[in-house]
Amino acid sequence: MNQHIKLSPKVEAALKEGRPVIALESTIISHGMPYPQNVETALKCEAAARECGAEPATIAVIGGKLCAGLTEEEIDYLGREGTKVTKASRRDLPILVAKKADGATTVAATMIIAALAGIKVFATGGIGGVHRGAETTMDISADLEEMAQTPVAVVCAGAKSILDLGLTLEYLETKGVPVLGYGTKELPAFYTRQSGFNVDYKVDSPEEIASFINAQREMDYPGGMLIANPIPEEYAMPKETIDAAINQALKEAGEQGIKGKETTPFLLARVCELTGGESLASNIQLVLNNVRLAAKIAAAMG
Ligand code: PSU
Ligand code: MN
C-alpha cells in the first residue's frame, strides 16, 4: 500500500477479511457543524455504521498521514480545532503530506484516500457542487470532478440549495456520473425531500444500488456514483424557512466578498445560525440516515 496511507487496526482487519467498510469525511466535523455536536455526530455515525454491519473509516490527514480510521481523540481534536484545521480538498493533499500537517478532508479528498485504501462506499451529508452564480465566478466544487474520476460511490442527502442544483446535475451528466435517487425520482435538497429536479434513476433497495456499483467496478473504467437519499420525513424542514436562511446567507457572503474555499463553510455556518439550530438537528439526522444506507449498500456488495 501507498507509503502515505495509514489504516486503523480495525479498518485494516475489516479490509483484509473482506468485511464491509464505509468511508466518512472530516470537513463535516471541522467546518460543517459546531462543537460539540460535530464530535458527537461523528461518533454516532461510526456506531450507526457498525450497527448496520460495516466498519467505519473516518478519513482525515493527521501529521501528513492519509488516515482511514481515526481514534476518538483524533475526532475530538478535529472537532475542537474546528476551522483552524485546514479544509483539505484534492489540491491540498500533497502539501499537507510534505509538511506532515493535519487536514480535514472534503468529499473529494475523502474519495481519493478511500480509493487508495480500497474502500468503495462513502457516506456524507451534502456534497459540494456548482455554486449559484458560477457562470461568472466559476466556483464549482472539486467534489464533482472527483466523482468523475475516482471509483467511490457517495451517499448524500442531495445538495443544499446554497448551490445551483440544476447546474450541478448538468455538470454531473457531462462528467458521466450516474445520479441515483433512493426511493425517489427527485433530487432531494438536503433539508427538504424535494428540489424540483429529477435524478437519473430511481432505486429501491441497497441490493439494487450494490449491483450498479459492482457493474461499474467490473467494467474497470474510472468514476464513481452519486446516491441521493432524502432526509427522513419527520426531520425535513419547511422549504420557506430554509430558503429564507439560505438567501440571507448568500446575500451576506456577497456583501462580505467571501470567496474560494471559504464560501461553503461560511454559508453552512450562517444557515445554521439563522435557523437557530433547527437545521443542525436535521443535518445530524440526515447524515445518520446516509450512514445506515451506505453500510447496507457495502454489505450488499459482497
Ligand atoms: N455541504 C454540506 N456540508 C458540508 C460540506 C458541503 O452540506 O460539510 C463540505 C463537504 O466536505 C464538501 C465541501 O466536500 O464542504 C465542499 O466544499 P467546496 O464547495 O469548497 O468544494
Ligand atoms: Mn469552491
PDB file of N, CA and C in Angstrom, residues 188-275:
ATOM      1  N   PRO A 188     -33.172  15.111  -3.802  1.00  0.00           N
ATOM      2  CA  PRO A 188     -33.501  15.834  -2.574  1.00  0.00           C
ATOM      3  C   PRO A 188     -32.568  17.026  -2.394  1.00  0.00           C
ATOM      4  N   ALA A 189     -33.038  18.037  -1.631  1.00  0.00           N
ATOM      5  CA  ALA A 189     -32.226  19.249  -1.443  1.00  0.00           C
ATOM      6  C   ALA A 189     -31.778  19.358   0.015  1.00  0.00           C
ATOM      7  N   PHE A 190     -31.213  18.279   0.529  1.00  0.00           N
ATOM      8  CA  PHE A 190     -30.612  18.256   1.853  1.00  0.00           C
ATOM      9  C   PHE A 190     -31.674  18.397   2.942  1.00  0.00           C
ATOM     10  N   TYR A 191     -32.078  19.613   3.300  1.00  0.00           N
ATOM     11  CA  TYR A 191     -33.070  19.819   4.369  1.00  0.00           C
ATOM     12  C   TYR A 191     -34.484  19.479   3.937  1.00  0.00           C
ATOM     13  N   THR A 192     -34.710  19.434   2.622  1.00  0.00           N
ATOM     14  CA  THR A 192     -36.044  19.124   2.116  1.00  0.00           C
ATOM     15  C   THR A 192     -35.948  17.909   1.195  1.00  0.00           C
ATOM     16  N   ARG A 193     -37.068  17.200   1.060  1.00  0.00           N
ATOM     17  CA  ARG A 193     -37.047  15.968   0.259  1.00  0.00           C
ATOM     18  C   ARG A 193     -37.195  16.259  -1.231  1.00  0.00           C
ATOM     19  N   GLN A 194     -37.601  17.491  -1.542  1.00  0.00           N
ATOM     20  CA  GLN A 194     -37.832  17.832  -2.953  1.00  0.00           C
ATOM     21  C   GLN A 194     -36.978  19.007  -3.407  1.00  0.00           C
ATOM     22  N   SER A 195     -36.666  19.015  -4.709  1.00  0.00           N
ATOM     23  CA  SER A 195     -35.900  20.144  -5.249  1.00  0.00           C
ATOM     24  C   SER A 195     -36.496  20.657  -6.550  1.00  0.00           C
ATOM     25  N   GLY A 196     -37.384  19.842  -7.143  1.00  0.00           N
ATOM     26  CA  GLY A 196     -37.893  20.205  -8.462  1.00  0.00           C
ATOM     27  C   GLY A 196     -37.025  19.686  -9.604  1.00  0.00           C
ATOM     28  N   PHE A 197     -35.918  18.997  -9.285  1.00  0.00           N
ATOM     29  CA  PHE A 197     -35.045  18.412 -10.322  1.00  0.00           C
ATOM     30  C   PHE A 197     -35.040  16.904 -10.189  1.00  0.00           C
ATOM     31  N   ASN A 198     -34.994  16.224 -11.323  1.00  0.00           N
ATOM     32  CA  ASN A 198     -35.014  14.764 -11.291  1.00  0.00           C
ATOM     33  C   ASN A 198     -33.622  14.143 -11.292  1.00  0.00           C
ATOM     34  N   VAL A 199     -33.504  12.986 -10.611  1.00  0.00           N
ATOM     35  CA  VAL A 199     -32.266  12.203 -10.683  1.00  0.00           C
ATOM     36  C   VAL A 199     -32.297  11.381 -11.973  1.00  0.00           C
ATOM     37  N   ASP A 200     -31.213  10.640 -12.239  1.00  0.00           N
ATOM     38  CA  ASP A 200     -31.167   9.824 -13.451  1.00  0.00           C
ATOM     39  C   ASP A 200     -31.973   8.530 -13.292  1.00  0.00           C
ATOM     40  N   TYR A 201     -31.849   7.907 -12.129  1.00  0.00           N
ATOM     41  CA  TYR A 201     -32.515   6.624 -11.886  1.00  0.00           C
ATOM     42  C   TYR A 201     -33.045   6.562 -10.462  1.00  0.00           C
ATOM     43  N   LYS A 202     -34.286   6.091 -10.334  1.00  0.00           N
ATOM     44  CA  LYS A 202     -34.840   5.825  -9.002  1.00  0.00           C
ATOM     45  C   LYS A 202     -34.440   4.396  -8.627  1.00  0.00           C
ATOM     46  N   VAL A 203     -33.978   4.210  -7.427  1.00  0.00           N
ATOM     47  CA  VAL A 203     -33.591   2.869  -6.954  1.00  0.00           C
ATOM     48  C   VAL A 203     -34.340   2.572  -5.667  1.00  0.00           C
ATOM     49  N   ASP A 204     -34.619   1.280  -5.435  1.00  0.00           N
ATOM     50  CA  ASP A 204     -35.496   0.961  -4.309  1.00  0.00           C
ATOM     51  C   ASP A 204     -34.901   0.068  -3.239  1.00  0.00           C
ATOM     52  N   SER A 205     -33.675  -0.389  -3.429  1.00  0.00           N
ATOM     53  CA  SER A 205     -33.090  -1.229  -2.377  1.00  0.00           C
ATOM     54  C   SER A 205     -31.571  -1.095  -2.381  1.00  0.00           C
ATOM     55  N   PRO A 206     -30.956  -1.349  -1.223  1.00  0.00           N
ATOM     56  CA  PRO A 206     -29.480  -1.337  -1.164  1.00  0.00           C
ATOM     57  C   PRO A 206     -28.880  -2.348  -2.131  1.00  0.00           C
ATOM     58  N   GLU A 207     -29.597  -3.482  -2.329  1.00  0.00           N
ATOM     59  CA  GLU A 207     -29.089  -4.532  -3.229  1.00  0.00           C
ATOM     60  C   GLU A 207     -29.013  -4.026  -4.666  1.00  0.00           C
ATOM     61  N   GLU A 208     -30.054  -3.284  -5.077  1.00  0.00           N
ATOM     62  CA  GLU A 208     -30.069  -2.758  -6.444  1.00  0.00           C
ATOM     63  C   GLU A 208     -28.903  -1.765  -6.628  1.00  0.00           C
ATOM     64  N   ILE A 209     -28.696  -0.916  -5.643  1.00  0.00           N
ATOM     65  CA  ILE A 209     -27.595   0.048  -5.728  1.00  0.00           C
ATOM     66  C   ILE A 209     -26.259  -0.696  -5.782  1.00  0.00           C
ATOM     67  N   ALA A 210     -26.136  -1.725  -4.936  1.00  0.00           N
ATOM     68  CA  ALA A 210     -24.894  -2.516  -4.905  1.00  0.00           C
ATOM     69  C   ALA A 210     -24.622  -3.137  -6.269  1.00  0.00           C
ATOM     70  N   SER A 211     -25.695  -3.588  -6.949  1.00  0.00           N
ATOM     71  CA  SER A 211     -25.488  -4.224  -8.263  1.00  0.00           C
ATOM     72  C   SER A 211     -24.982  -3.194  -9.285  1.00  0.00           C
ATOM     73  N   PHE A 212     -25.441  -1.940  -9.170  1.00  0.00           N
ATOM     74  CA  PHE A 212     -24.974  -0.892 -10.093  1.00  0.00           C
ATOM     75  C   PHE A 212     -23.481  -0.595  -9.835  1.00  0.00           C
ATOM     76  N   ILE A 213     -23.133  -0.500  -8.553  1.00  0.00           N
ATOM     77  CA  ILE A 213     -21.732  -0.177  -8.219  1.00  0.00           C
ATOM     78  C   ILE A 213     -20.822  -1.324  -8.655  1.00  0.00           C
ATOM     79  N   ASN A 214     -21.266  -2.553  -8.384  1.00  0.00           N
ATOM     80  CA  ASN A 214     -20.443  -3.704  -8.791  1.00  0.00           C
ATOM     81  C   ASN A 214     -20.247  -3.734 -10.304  1.00  0.00           C
ATOM     82  N   ALA A 215     -21.304  -3.420 -11.054  1.00  0.00           N
ATOM     83  CA  ALA A 215     -21.181  -3.408 -12.522  1.00  0.00           C
ATOM     84  C   ALA A 215     -20.185  -2.338 -12.962  1.00  0.00           C
ATOM     85  N   GLN A 216     -20.250  -1.181 -12.324  1.00  0.00           N
ATOM     86  CA  GLN A 216     -19.320  -0.099 -12.671  1.00  0.00           C
ATOM     87  C   GLN A 216     -17.876  -0.515 -12.394  1.00  0.00           C
ATOM     88  N   ARG A 217     -17.668  -1.171 -11.262  1.00  0.00           N
ATOM     89  CA  ARG A 217     -16.322  -1.619 -10.898  1.00  0.00           C
ATOM     90  C   ARG A 217     -15.829  -2.729 -11.843  1.00  0.00           C
ATOM     91  N   GLU A 218     -16.742  -3.648 -12.200  1.00  0.00           N
ATOM     92  CA  GLU A 218     -16.346  -4.760 -13.078  1.00  0.00           C
ATOM     93  C   GLU A 218     -15.883  -4.255 -14.445  1.00  0.00           C
ATOM     94  N   MET A 219     -16.480  -3.160 -14.899  1.00  0.00           N
ATOM     95  CA  MET A 219     -16.093  -2.630 -16.219  1.00  0.00           C
ATOM     96  C   MET A 219     -14.755  -1.930 -16.161  1.00  0.00           C
ATOM     97  N   ASP A 220     -14.325  -1.605 -14.947  1.00  0.00           N
ATOM     98  CA  ASP A 220     -12.959  -1.141 -14.754  1.00  0.00           C
ATOM     99  C   ASP A 220     -12.631   0.163 -15.486  1.00  0.00           C
ATOM    100  N   TYR A 221     -13.587   1.085 -15.511  1.00  0.00           N
ATOM    101  CA  TYR A 221     -13.251   2.415 -16.023  1.00  0.00           C
ATOM    102  C   TYR A 221     -13.414   3.409 -14.890  1.00  0.00           C
ATOM    103  N   PRO A 222     -12.752   4.571 -15.001  1.00  0.00           N
ATOM    104  CA  PRO A 222     -12.749   5.482 -13.863  1.00  0.00           C
ATOM    105  C   PRO A 222     -14.119   6.096 -13.571  1.00  0.00           C
ATOM    106  N   GLY A 223     -14.291   6.523 -12.339  1.00  0.00           N
ATOM    107  CA  GLY A 223     -15.510   7.251 -11.992  1.00  0.00           C
ATOM    108  C   GLY A 223     -16.302   6.622 -10.877  1.00  0.00           C
ATOM    109  N   GLY A 224     -17.060   7.445 -10.202  1.00  0.00           N
ATOM    110  CA  GLY A 224     -17.886   6.990  -9.093  1.00  0.00           C
ATOM    111  C   GLY A 224     -19.358   7.136  -9.403  1.00  0.00           C
ATOM    112  N   MET A 225     -20.150   7.216  -8.366  1.00  0.00           N
ATOM    113  CA  MET A 225     -21.599   7.263  -8.500  1.00  0.00           C
ATOM    114  C   MET A 225     -22.130   8.102  -7.356  1.00  0.00           C
ATOM    115  N   LEU A 226     -23.257   8.754  -7.568  1.00  0.00           N
ATOM    116  CA  LEU A 226     -23.842   9.555  -6.501  1.00  0.00           C
ATOM    117  C   LEU A 226     -25.206   8.983  -6.133  1.00  0.00           C
ATOM    118  N   ILE A 227     -25.393   8.681  -4.865  1.00  0.00           N
ATOM    119  CA  ILE A 227     -26.670   8.158  -4.381  1.00  0.00           C
ATOM    120  C   ILE A 227     -27.294   9.217  -3.481  1.00  0.00           C
ATOM    121  N   ALA A 228     -28.460   9.703  -3.877  1.00  0.00           N
ATOM    122  CA  ALA A 228     -29.119  10.757  -3.110  1.00  0.00           C
ATOM    123  C   ALA A 228     -30.240  10.135  -2.280  1.00  0.00           C
ATOM    124  N   ASN A 229     -30.142  10.305  -0.971  1.00  0.00           N
ATOM    125  CA  ASN A 229     -31.046   9.673  -0.008  1.00  0.00           C
ATOM    126  C   ASN A 229     -31.811  10.784   0.711  1.00  0.00           C
ATOM    127  N   PRO A 230     -33.117  10.894   0.476  1.00  0.00           N
ATOM    128  CA  PRO A 230     -33.846  12.024   1.075  1.00  0.00           C
ATOM    129  C   PRO A 230     -33.856  11.987   2.601  1.00  0.00           C
ATOM    130  N   ILE A 231     -33.818  13.144   3.215  1.00  0.00           N
ATOM    131  CA  ILE A 231     -33.924  13.276   4.676  1.00  0.00           C
ATOM    132  C   ILE A 231     -35.231  12.609   5.129  1.00  0.00           C
ATOM    133  N   PRO A 232     -35.221  11.862   6.251  1.00  0.00           N
ATOM    134  CA  PRO A 232     -36.487  11.270   6.721  1.00  0.00           C
ATOM    135  C   PRO A 232     -37.538  12.374   6.911  1.00  0.00           C
ATOM    136  N   GLU A 233     -38.750  12.040   6.484  1.00  0.00           N
ATOM    137  CA  GLU A 233     -39.883  12.989   6.512  1.00  0.00           C
ATOM    138  C   GLU A 233     -39.970  13.783   7.829  1.00  0.00           C
ATOM    139  N   GLU A 234     -39.825  13.076   8.943  1.00  0.00           N
ATOM    140  CA  GLU A 234     -40.054  13.733  10.247  1.00  0.00           C
ATOM    141  C   GLU A 234     -38.999  14.782  10.590  1.00  0.00           C
ATOM    142  N   TYR A 235     -37.867  14.749   9.902  1.00  0.00           N
ATOM    143  CA  TYR A 235     -36.814  15.731  10.182  1.00  0.00           C
ATOM    144  C   TYR A 235     -36.684  16.799   9.097  1.00  0.00           C
ATOM    145  N   ALA A 236     -37.475  16.669   8.035  1.00  0.00           N
ATOM    146  CA  ALA A 236     -37.387  17.638   6.932  1.00  0.00           C
ATOM    147  C   ALA A 236     -37.834  19.012   7.423  1.00  0.00           C
ATOM    148  N   MET A 237     -37.295  20.070   6.822  1.00  0.00           N
ATOM    149  CA  MET A 237     -37.632  21.431   7.256  1.00  0.00           C
ATOM    150  C   MET A 237     -38.587  22.089   6.276  1.00  0.00           C
ATOM    151  N   PRO A 238     -39.383  23.048   6.758  1.00  0.00           N
ATOM    152  CA  PRO A 238     -40.250  23.780   5.826  1.00  0.00           C
ATOM    153  C   PRO A 238     -39.381  24.524   4.800  1.00  0.00           C
ATOM    154  N   LYS A 239     -39.776  24.411   3.533  1.00  0.00           N
ATOM    155  CA  LYS A 239     -38.990  24.997   2.449  1.00  0.00           C
ATOM    156  C   LYS A 239     -38.790  26.500   2.636  1.00  0.00           C
ATOM    157  N   GLU A 240     -39.837  27.190   3.105  1.00  0.00           N
ATOM    158  CA  GLU A 240     -39.762  28.660   3.240  1.00  0.00           C
ATOM    159  C   GLU A 240     -38.712  29.054   4.279  1.00  0.00           C
ATOM    160  N   THR A 241     -38.661  28.298   5.391  1.00  0.00           N
ATOM    161  CA  THR A 241     -37.701  28.614   6.463  1.00  0.00           C
ATOM    162  C   THR A 241     -36.285  28.497   5.935  1.00  0.00           C
ATOM    163  N   ILE A 242     -36.024  27.396   5.249  1.00  0.00           N
ATOM    164  CA  ILE A 242     -34.655  27.141   4.816  1.00  0.00           C
ATOM    165  C   ILE A 242     -34.279  28.064   3.650  1.00  0.00           C
ATOM    166  N   ASP A 243     -35.230  28.304   2.748  1.00  0.00           N
ATOM    167  CA  ASP A 243     -34.936  29.203   1.621  1.00  0.00           C
ATOM    168  C   ASP A 243     -34.591  30.604   2.117  1.00  0.00           C
ATOM    169  N   ALA A 244     -35.330  31.076   3.131  1.00  0.00           N
ATOM    170  CA  ALA A 244     -35.079  32.425   3.652  1.00  0.00           C
ATOM    171  C   ALA A 244     -33.677  32.504   4.251  1.00  0.00           C
ATOM    172  N   ALA A 245     -33.289  31.486   5.014  1.00  0.00           N
ATOM    173  CA  ALA A 245     -31.958  31.483   5.643  1.00  0.00           C
ATOM    174  C   ALA A 245     -30.862  31.424   4.583  1.00  0.00           C
ATOM    175  N   ILE A 246     -31.062  30.589   3.560  1.00  0.00           N
ATOM    176  CA  ILE A 246     -30.051  30.454   2.504  1.00  0.00           C
ATOM    177  C   ILE A 246     -29.907  31.756   1.721  1.00  0.00           C
ATOM    178  N   ASN A 247     -31.031  32.394   1.411  1.00  0.00           N
ATOM    179  CA  ASN A 247     -30.950  33.656   0.660  1.00  0.00           C
ATOM    180  C   ASN A 247     -30.243  34.740   1.459  1.00  0.00           C
ATOM    181  N   GLN A 248     -30.528  34.786   2.757  1.00  0.00           N
ATOM    182  CA  GLN A 248     -29.864  35.756   3.630  1.00  0.00           C
ATOM    183  C   GLN A 248     -28.354  35.479   3.676  1.00  0.00           C
ATOM    184  N   ALA A 249     -27.977  34.183   3.848  1.00  0.00           N
ATOM    185  CA  ALA A 249     -26.552  33.806   3.924  1.00  0.00           C
ATOM    186  C   ALA A 249     -25.835  34.148   2.617  1.00  0.00           C
ATOM    187  N   LEU A 250     -26.493  33.897   1.486  1.00  0.00           N
ATOM    188  CA  LEU A 250     -25.884  34.202   0.182  1.00  0.00           C
ATOM    189  C   LEU A 250     -25.672  35.706   0.022  1.00  0.00           C
ATOM    190  N   LYS A 251     -26.645  36.472   0.497  1.00  0.00           N
ATOM    191  CA  LYS A 251     -26.549  37.930   0.397  1.00  0.00           C
ATOM    192  C   LYS A 251     -25.350  38.424   1.220  1.00  0.00           C
ATOM    193  N   GLU A 252     -25.216  37.916   2.436  1.00  0.00           N
ATOM    194  CA  GLU A 252     -24.111  38.331   3.304  1.00  0.00           C
ATOM    195  C   GLU A 252     -22.757  37.918   2.713  1.00  0.00           C
ATOM    196  N   ALA A 253     -22.704  36.725   2.134  1.00  0.00           N
ATOM    197  CA  ALA A 253     -21.446  36.261   1.524  1.00  0.00           C
ATOM    198  C   ALA A 253     -21.029  37.216   0.408  1.00  0.00           C
ATOM    199  N   GLY A 254     -22.010  37.654  -0.383  1.00  0.00           N
ATOM    200  CA  GLY A 254     -21.744  38.602  -1.470  1.00  0.00           C
ATOM    201  C   GLY A 254     -21.235  39.929  -0.922  1.00  0.00           C
ATOM    202  N   GLU A 255     -21.948  40.427   0.099  1.00  0.00           N
ATOM    203  CA  GLU A 255     -21.576  41.729   0.689  1.00  0.00           C
ATOM    204  C   GLU A 255     -20.179  41.696   1.302  1.00  0.00           C
ATOM    205  N   GLN A 256     -19.833  40.560   1.924  1.00  0.00           N
ATOM    206  CA  GLN A 256     -18.532  40.465   2.613  1.00  0.00           C
ATOM    207  C   GLN A 256     -17.415  39.971   1.688  1.00  0.00           C
ATOM    208  N   GLY A 257     -17.735  39.730   0.426  1.00  0.00           N
ATOM    209  CA  GLY A 257     -16.716  39.313  -0.542  1.00  0.00           C
ATOM    210  C   GLY A 257     -16.094  37.956  -0.218  1.00  0.00           C
ATOM    211  N   ILE A 258     -16.890  37.037   0.349  1.00  0.00           N
ATOM    212  CA  ILE A 258     -16.381  35.698   0.670  1.00  0.00           C
ATOM    213  C   ILE A 258     -16.105  34.946  -0.641  1.00  0.00           C
ATOM    214  N   LYS A 259     -14.919  34.335  -0.739  1.00  0.00           N
ATOM    215  CA  LYS A 259     -14.530  33.659  -1.993  1.00  0.00           C
ATOM    216  C   LYS A 259     -13.849  32.317  -1.728  1.00  0.00           C
ATOM    217  N   GLY A 260     -13.678  31.551  -2.811  1.00  0.00           N
ATOM    218  CA  GLY A 260     -12.859  30.340  -2.779  1.00  0.00           C
ATOM    219  C   GLY A 260     -13.330  29.334  -1.756  1.00  0.00           C
ATOM    220  N   LYS A 261     -12.366  28.698  -1.083  1.00  0.00           N
ATOM    221  CA  LYS A 261     -12.713  27.597  -0.180  1.00  0.00           C
ATOM    222  C   LYS A 261     -13.486  28.049   1.049  1.00  0.00           C
ATOM    223  N   GLU A 262     -13.516  29.366   1.326  1.00  0.00           N
ATOM    224  CA  GLU A 262     -14.255  29.874   2.489  1.00  0.00           C
ATOM    225  C   GLU A 262     -15.765  29.888   2.233  1.00  0.00           C
ATOM    226  N   THR A 263     -16.156  29.883   0.958  1.00  0.00           N
ATOM    227  CA  THR A 263     -17.575  30.087   0.636  1.00  0.00           C
ATOM    228  C   THR A 263     -18.481  29.052   1.300  1.00  0.00           C
ATOM    229  N   THR A 264     -18.200  27.772   1.057  1.00  0.00           N
ATOM    230  CA  THR A 264     -19.095  26.734   1.585  1.00  0.00           C
ATOM    231  C   THR A 264     -19.161  26.766   3.116  1.00  0.00           C
ATOM    232  N   PRO A 265     -18.019  26.771   3.840  1.00  0.00           N
ATOM    233  CA  PRO A 265     -18.121  26.831   5.310  1.00  0.00           C
ATOM    234  C   PRO A 265     -18.855  28.080   5.811  1.00  0.00           C
ATOM    235  N   PHE A 266     -18.646  29.214   5.151  1.00  0.00           N
ATOM    236  CA  PHE A 266     -19.341  30.448   5.560  1.00  0.00           C
ATOM    237  C   PHE A 266     -20.852  30.261   5.444  1.00  0.00           C
ATOM    238  N   LEU A 267     -21.296  29.757   4.298  1.00  0.00           N
ATOM    239  CA  LEU A 267     -22.736  29.593   4.077  1.00  0.00           C
ATOM    240  C   LEU A 267     -23.337  28.571   5.045  1.00  0.00           C
ATOM    241  N   LEU A 268     -22.609  27.474   5.271  1.00  0.00           N
ATOM    242  CA  LEU A 268     -23.116  26.435   6.187  1.00  0.00           C
ATOM    243  C   LEU A 268     -23.298  27.003   7.598  1.00  0.00           C
ATOM    244  N   ALA A 269     -22.293  27.754   8.057  1.00  0.00           N
ATOM    245  CA  ALA A 269     -22.344  28.291   9.422  1.00  0.00           C
ATOM    246  C   ALA A 269     -23.456  29.330   9.556  1.00  0.00           C
ATOM    247  N   ARG A 270     -23.612  30.198   8.550  1.00  0.00           N
ATOM    248  CA  ARG A 270     -24.661  31.233   8.629  1.00  0.00           C
ATOM    249  C   ARG A 270     -26.055  30.619   8.591  1.00  0.00           C
ATOM    250  N   VAL A 271     -26.249  29.614   7.728  1.00  0.00           N
ATOM    251  CA  VAL A 271     -27.573  28.971   7.658  1.00  0.00           C
ATOM    252  C   VAL A 271     -27.899  28.351   9.019  1.00  0.00           C
ATOM    253  N   CYS A 272     -26.908  27.736   9.641  1.00  0.00           N
ATOM    254  CA  CYS A 272     -27.107  27.115  10.946  1.00  0.00           C
ATOM    255  C   CYS A 272     -27.488  28.179  11.982  1.00  0.00           C
ATOM    256  N   GLU A 273     -26.766  29.301  11.996  1.00  0.00           N
ATOM    257  CA  GLU A 273     -27.067  30.371  12.963  1.00  0.00           C
ATOM    258  C   GLU A 273     -28.456  30.973  12.725  1.00  0.00           C
ATOM    259  N   LEU A 274     -28.763  31.208  11.443  1.00  0.00           N
ATOM    260  CA  LEU A 274     -30.019  31.888  11.118  1.00  0.00           C
ATOM    261  C   LEU A 274     -31.253  31.039  11.415  1.00  0.00           C
ATOM    262  N   THR A 275     -31.093  29.717  11.419  1.00  0.00           N
ATOM    263  CA  THR A 275     -32.245  28.851  11.693  1.00  0.00           C
ATOM    264  C   THR A 275     -32.235  28.401  13.154  1.00  0.00           C
TER     265      THR A 275
END
